[in-house]
Amino acid sequence: MIDCNPQDELPKILSDYQVYFFDEVSSTNDVFNEIAEMDTDAKICVVARTQSCGRGRRRSHWVSLNGGLWFSISLRSQNPPSDAVKLTFIMGTAVVEAVHEIGIRAVLKWPNDILVDGKKLCGILSTGKVSRGVMERVIIGVGLNANIDPASFPSHLRGSVTSISYLCGHEVDLLLVLEDILNKFEVRRQSLQSGHWLKLLQEWKHHASFLGSRIGVVSSKASIVGEAWDIEVDGSLLMKLDDGTTRKIVEGSLRLCIDN
Ligand code: BTN
């Protein structure tokens, strides 16, 4: 269980991040909109025990029960908006590797789900503030089903989610997991700053077991089926369709096909 900071206490420092703990917020991604001093260069992390309005990708509601690790980080940036995708990818790798250390064989699913045996363990949602072609700030929100019994999820989700405590048979220390994820993320962020994106993308692909499989992609524009061929340098998914052509997918939800 994560304790909230008393009102008058300074934020905890983990891996160079000022970490603020809350009992309940609407969404940890949204807390940054309310923090006035966002001009700061500080790296900030907001953690909440629960979220009343947790947000998922494609405008979905993110169920944020007590026991999960719900956090967002905010980074100042002077980079192009395309870097938001890269930072989201390296956060995915950081979470997968932290989870591996706990002994769970998790994999990545494009664009940024973390699954175990096809069930969702973690989701990542990034937003950014862009001004005159420059991404001034990026916010990366991570929802990790840590110490939650999957049976306590609403019935429509029960069959499709999993958790660390369910898979390991015991609860984990949320603060230690958070610190490990932030450390792993920071190492990769510095590597990204030094121009090593291709190496980092390779590392992401190493954990992406869906590559080479038959998949379906549902996006706002269409639903298509084909083979997951590759991930392009801009983070988009390259699919090989049944007629032999390739299609670049920039947004959508991916479904692993089991019928073939
Ligand atoms: C997804 O749909 O897979 C992304 C889910 C992201 C959930 C996390 S929990 C912390 C942060 N706050 C939110 O409201 N969403 C993200």
Short mmCIF file of C-alpha atoms and ligand atoms in Angstrom, two decimals:
data_model
loop_
_atom_site.label_atom_id
_atom_site.label_comp_id
_atom_site.label_asym_id
_atom_site.label_seq_id
_atom_site.Cartn_x
_atom_site.Cartn_y
_atom_site.Cartn_z
CA MET A 1 0.00 0.00 0.00
CA ILE A 2 1.34 3.43 -0.93
CA ASP A 3 1.05 6.11 1.75
CA CYS A 4 0.04 9.64 0.75
CA ASN A 5 2.39 12.49 1.63
CA PRO A 6 1.16 14.62 4.49
CA GLN A 7 0.24 18.12 3.28
CA ASP A 8 3.40 19.76 4.60
CA GLU A 9 5.87 17.09 3.50
CA LEU A 10 8.27 17.53 0.59
CA PRO A 11 7.79 15.16 -2.33
CA LYS A 12 9.67 11.89 -2.22
CA ILE A 13 12.55 11.69 -4.70
CA LEU A 14 12.69 8.49 -6.72
CA SER A 15 15.09 8.16 -9.64
CA ASP A 16 15.34 11.95 -9.94
CA TYR A 17 11.54 12.39 -9.99
CA GLN A 18 9.60 14.44 -7.45
CA VAL A 19 6.88 11.97 -6.52
CA TYR A 20 3.53 13.19 -5.18
CA PHE A 21 1.12 10.68 -3.66
CA PHE A 22 -2.65 11.11 -3.56
CA ASP A 23 -5.40 9.06 -2.04
CA GLU A 24 -7.85 9.63 -4.88
CA VAL A 25 -7.72 11.80 -8.00
CA SER A 26 -9.93 11.88 -11.09
CA SER A 27 -6.97 10.83 -13.27
CA THR A 28 -3.24 11.09 -12.56
CA ASN A 29 -2.80 12.36 -16.15
CA ASP A 30 -5.14 15.25 -15.36
CA VAL A 31 -3.45 16.33 -12.10
CA PHE A 32 -0.73 18.03 -14.15
CA ASN A 33 -3.28 20.38 -15.70
CA GLU A 34 -3.90 21.73 -12.21
CA ILE A 35 -0.29 22.10 -11.11
CA ALA A 36 0.48 25.78 -11.58
CA GLU A 37 4.27 25.55 -11.50
CA MET A 38 4.45 23.41 -14.62
CA ASP A 39 7.04 25.77 -16.08
CA THR A 40 9.53 23.98 -13.93
CA ASP A 41 12.24 21.77 -15.38
CA ALA A 42 11.60 19.24 -12.63
CA LYS A 43 10.61 15.71 -13.52
CA ILE A 44 7.37 15.05 -11.70
CA CYS A 45 5.50 11.84 -10.93
CA VAL A 46 1.97 11.67 -9.56
CA VAL A 47 0.72 8.45 -7.94
CA ALA A 48 -2.81 7.77 -6.74
CA ARG A 49 -4.28 4.98 -4.68
CA THR A 50 -7.45 5.13 -6.80
CA GLN A 51 -8.77 7.18 -9.72
CA SER A 52 -12.44 8.11 -9.98
CA CYS A 53 -12.20 8.86 -13.72
CA GLY A 54 -9.21 6.84 -14.90
CA ARG A 55 -8.76 7.24 -18.64
CA GLY A 56 -7.71 4.63 -21.15
CA ARG A 57 -6.90 4.80 -24.83
CA ARG A 58 -9.63 5.53 -27.36
CA ARG A 59 -11.67 7.38 -24.71
CA SER A 60 -12.28 4.26 -22.64
CA HIS A 61 -12.73 4.26 -18.87
CA TRP A 62 -9.77 2.78 -16.96
CA VAL A 63 -10.89 0.81 -13.92
CA SER A 64 -8.52 1.89 -11.12
CA LEU A 65 -9.18 -0.26 -8.06
CA ASN A 66 -7.28 0.02 -4.80
CA GLY A 67 -4.06 -2.02 -5.01
CA GLY A 68 -3.13 -1.02 -8.54
CA LEU A 69 -0.13 1.12 -9.43
CA TRP A 70 -1.65 4.20 -11.11
CA PHE A 71 0.88 6.89 -11.93
CA SER A 72 1.83 9.53 -14.48
CA ILE A 73 5.08 11.31 -15.14
CA SER A 74 5.49 14.71 -16.70
CA LEU A 75 8.62 15.75 -18.55
CA ARG A 76 9.62 19.02 -20.05
CA SER A 77 10.82 18.66 -23.59
CA GLN A 78 12.11 20.72 -26.47
CA ASN A 79 11.72 17.90 -28.93
CA PRO A 80 9.35 17.35 -31.85
CA PRO A 81 5.95 15.76 -31.08
CA SER A 82 7.18 12.48 -32.62
CA ASP A 83 9.30 12.00 -29.49
CA ALA A 84 6.13 11.39 -27.43
CA VAL A 85 5.71 8.06 -29.21
CA LYS A 86 9.31 7.12 -28.50
CA LEU A 87 8.98 7.96 -24.80
CA THR A 88 5.78 5.91 -24.62
CA PHE A 89 7.55 2.94 -26.21
CA ILE A 90 10.49 3.10 -23.81
CA MET A 91 8.08 3.29 -20.87
CA GLY A 92 6.51 0.05 -22.19
CA THR A 93 9.93 -1.62 -22.25
CA ALA A 94 10.71 -0.33 -18.74
CA VAL A 95 7.47 -1.78 -17.34
CA VAL A 96 7.90 -5.13 -19.10
CA GLU A 97 11.44 -5.51 -17.80
CA ALA A 98 10.43 -4.52 -14.25
CA VAL A 99 7.64 -7.11 -14.38
CA HIS A 100 10.06 -9.76 -15.69
CA GLU A 101 12.22 -9.19 -12.62
CA ILE A 102 9.24 -10.10 -10.46
CA GLY A 103 9.15 -13.39 -12.38
CA ILE A 104 6.24 -12.70 -14.77
CA ARG A 105 6.66 -13.39 -18.50
CA ALA A 106 4.83 -10.35 -19.83
CA VAL A 107 4.89 -9.25 -23.48
CA LEU A 108 4.19 -6.02 -25.35
CA LYS A 109 1.32 -5.56 -27.73
CA TRP A 110 1.26 -2.57 -30.10
CA PRO A 111 0.89 0.24 -29.44
CA ASN A 112 1.48 -0.12 -25.73
CA ASP A 113 -0.35 -2.84 -23.87
CA ILE A 114 1.39 -5.27 -21.59
CA LEU A 115 -0.14 -8.72 -21.58
CA VAL A 116 0.34 -12.07 -19.90
CA ASP A 117 -1.30 -15.06 -21.62
CA GLY A 118 -3.36 -12.63 -23.69
CA LYS A 119 -4.74 -10.84 -20.62
CA LYS A 120 -4.07 -7.20 -19.85
CA LEU A 121 -1.64 -6.45 -17.05
CA CYS A 122 -0.82 -2.83 -17.88
CA GLY A 123 -1.83 0.02 -20.19
CA ILE A 124 -0.06 3.27 -21.02
CA LEU A 125 -1.65 6.55 -22.07
CA SER A 126 0.43 9.53 -23.20
CA THR A 127 -0.61 13.08 -23.86
CA GLY A 128 1.47 16.09 -24.79
CA LYS A 129 1.36 19.84 -24.94
CA VAL A 130 2.54 21.02 -28.33
CA SER A 131 3.31 24.64 -29.13
CA ARG A 132 4.67 25.91 -32.47
CA GLY A 133 5.70 22.42 -33.55
CA VAL A 134 7.55 21.69 -30.31
CA MET A 135 6.30 19.31 -27.67
CA GLU A 136 6.67 21.39 -24.50
CA ARG A 137 5.58 18.69 -22.10
CA VAL A 138 4.76 15.06 -22.34
CA ILE A 139 2.65 13.20 -19.79
CA ILE A 140 2.92 9.43 -19.67
CA GLY A 141 0.32 7.60 -17.59
CA VAL A 142 0.84 4.01 -16.53
CA GLY A 143 -1.84 1.71 -15.15
CA LEU A 144 -0.42 -1.51 -13.75
CA ASN A 145 -2.75 -4.10 -12.23
CA ALA A 146 -0.51 -4.92 -9.30
CA ASN A 147 -2.14 -6.09 -6.05
CA ILE A 148 -5.67 -6.65 -7.33
CA ASP A 149 -7.73 -9.81 -7.49
CA PRO A 150 -8.89 -10.06 -11.15
CA ALA A 151 -12.22 -11.38 -9.81
CA SER A 152 -12.90 -7.94 -8.33
CA PHE A 153 -12.98 -6.25 -11.75
CA PRO A 154 -16.40 -5.51 -13.29
CA SER A 155 -17.81 -8.64 -14.95
CA HIS A 156 -17.27 -7.41 -18.54
CA LEU A 157 -13.49 -7.16 -17.88
CA ARG A 158 -12.94 -10.18 -15.65
CA GLY A 159 -11.94 -12.59 -18.41
CA SER A 160 -9.53 -10.17 -20.08
CA VAL A 161 -7.43 -8.78 -17.20
CA THR A 162 -4.75 -10.19 -14.95
CA SER A 163 -2.61 -8.88 -12.10
CA ILE A 164 0.82 -9.26 -10.54
CA SER A 165 -0.50 -10.65 -7.24
CA TYR A 166 -2.67 -13.19 -9.07
CA LEU A 167 0.24 -14.35 -11.21
CA CYS A 168 2.84 -14.43 -8.40
CA GLY A 169 0.60 -15.62 -5.59
CA HIS A 170 1.68 -12.72 -3.37
CA GLU A 171 1.45 -8.94 -3.22
CA VAL A 172 4.35 -6.70 -4.25
CA ASP A 173 5.69 -3.47 -2.74
CA LEU A 174 4.22 -0.77 -5.02
CA LEU A 175 6.90 1.76 -4.13
CA LEU A 176 9.71 -0.61 -5.07
CA VAL A 177 8.00 -1.48 -8.35
CA LEU A 178 7.50 2.23 -9.10
CA GLU A 179 11.15 3.01 -8.37
CA ASP A 180 12.33 0.16 -10.55
CA ILE A 181 10.13 1.31 -13.45
CA LEU A 182 11.34 4.93 -13.11
CA ASN A 183 14.99 3.80 -13.00
CA LYS A 184 14.58 1.64 -16.08
CA PHE A 185 12.72 4.42 -17.89
CA GLU A 186 15.38 7.02 -17.04
CA VAL A 187 18.26 4.87 -18.36
CA ARG A 188 16.39 4.54 -21.64
CA ARG A 189 15.36 8.20 -21.79
CA GLN A 190 19.01 9.20 -21.55
CA SER A 191 19.88 6.70 -24.24
CA LEU A 192 17.14 8.26 -26.41
CA GLN A 193 18.64 11.71 -25.77
CA SER A 194 21.98 10.35 -26.98
CA GLY A 195 20.42 9.29 -30.29
CA HIS A 196 19.94 5.57 -29.71
CA TRP A 197 16.29 5.30 -30.73
CA LEU A 198 16.87 2.41 -33.16
CA LYS A 199 18.49 0.33 -30.44
CA LEU A 200 15.59 1.15 -28.07
CA LEU A 201 13.05 0.24 -30.73
CA GLN A 202 14.85 -3.06 -31.26
CA GLU A 203 14.58 -3.72 -27.54
CA TRP A 204 10.81 -2.99 -27.64
CA LYS A 205 10.40 -5.38 -30.60
CA HIS A 206 12.26 -8.08 -28.70
CA HIS A 207 9.39 -8.09 -26.16
CA ALA A 208 6.66 -7.88 -28.81
CA SER A 209 5.68 -11.49 -29.37
CA PHE A 210 2.81 -10.56 -31.73
CA LEU A 211 5.23 -9.67 -34.55
CA GLY A 212 4.92 -12.31 -37.27
CA SER A 213 1.43 -13.37 -36.04
CA ARG A 214 -1.93 -12.98 -37.69
CA ILE A 215 -3.73 -10.02 -36.21
CA GLY A 216 -6.75 -7.79 -36.64
CA VAL A 217 -6.55 -4.02 -36.20
CA VAL A 218 -9.57 -1.92 -35.34
CA SER A 219 -9.03 1.79 -35.86
CA SER A 220 -11.34 4.79 -36.17
CA LYS A 221 -11.11 4.35 -39.97
CA ALA A 222 -11.34 0.60 -40.63
CA SER A 223 -10.93 -2.97 -39.44
CA ILE A 224 -8.30 -5.02 -41.21
CA VAL A 225 -6.74 -8.44 -40.84
CA GLY A 226 -3.25 -9.51 -41.82
CA GLU A 227 0.19 -10.31 -40.51
CA ALA A 228 1.97 -8.04 -38.04
CA TRP A 229 5.06 -7.41 -40.14
CA ASP A 230 7.18 -4.81 -38.38
CA ILE A 231 7.25 -1.59 -36.35
CA GLU A 232 8.49 1.42 -38.32
CA VAL A 233 10.94 3.98 -36.92
CA ASP A 234 8.06 6.37 -36.20
CA GLY A 235 6.37 3.70 -34.05
CA SER A 236 3.65 2.83 -36.56
CA LEU A 237 2.69 -0.78 -37.25
CA LEU A 238 3.40 -2.28 -40.66
CA MET A 239 0.91 -4.99 -41.66
CA LYS A 240 1.11 -7.42 -44.54
CA LEU A 241 -2.38 -7.98 -45.92
CA ASP A 242 -3.67 -11.18 -47.50
CA ASP A 243 -3.33 -9.72 -51.02
CA GLY A 244 0.43 -9.25 -50.43
CA THR A 245 0.31 -5.46 -50.01
CA THR A 246 1.57 -3.70 -46.91
CA ARG A 247 -0.35 -1.16 -44.84
CA LYS A 248 1.04 1.32 -42.34
CA ILE A 249 -1.17 1.69 -39.25
CA VAL A 250 -0.66 4.78 -37.11
CA GLU A 251 -3.46 4.29 -34.59
CA GLY A 252 -5.78 1.52 -33.55
CA SER A 253 -6.33 -1.42 -31.24
CA LEU A 254 -4.79 -4.70 -32.10
CA ARG A 255 -6.54 -8.05 -31.72
CA LEU A 256 -4.54 -11.25 -31.81
CA CYS A 257 -6.39 -13.68 -34.12
CA ILE A 258 -6.92 -17.19 -32.83
CA ASP A 259 -8.93 -18.54 -35.75
CA ASN A 260 -5.97 -19.16 -38.02
C1 BTN B 1 -5.02 1.88 -21.98
O1 BTN B 1 -6.14 2.10 -22.41
O2 BTN B 1 -4.48 0.78 -22.11
C2 BTN B 1 -4.24 2.96 -21.24
C3 BTN B 1 -4.55 2.96 -19.80
C4 BTN B 1 -3.76 3.98 -19.02
C5 BTN B 1 -4.19 4.04 -17.57
C6 BTN B 1 -3.31 4.93 -16.75
S1 BTN B 1 -3.61 4.79 -15.02
C7 BTN B 1 -2.63 6.20 -14.72
C8 BTN B 1 -2.96 7.19 -15.82
N1 BTN B 1 -4.15 7.94 -15.47
C9 BTN B 1 -5.16 7.70 -16.28
O3 BTN B 1 -6.29 8.22 -16.20
N2 BTN B 1 -4.80 6.83 -17.22
C10 BTN B 1 -3.42 6.42 -17.06
#
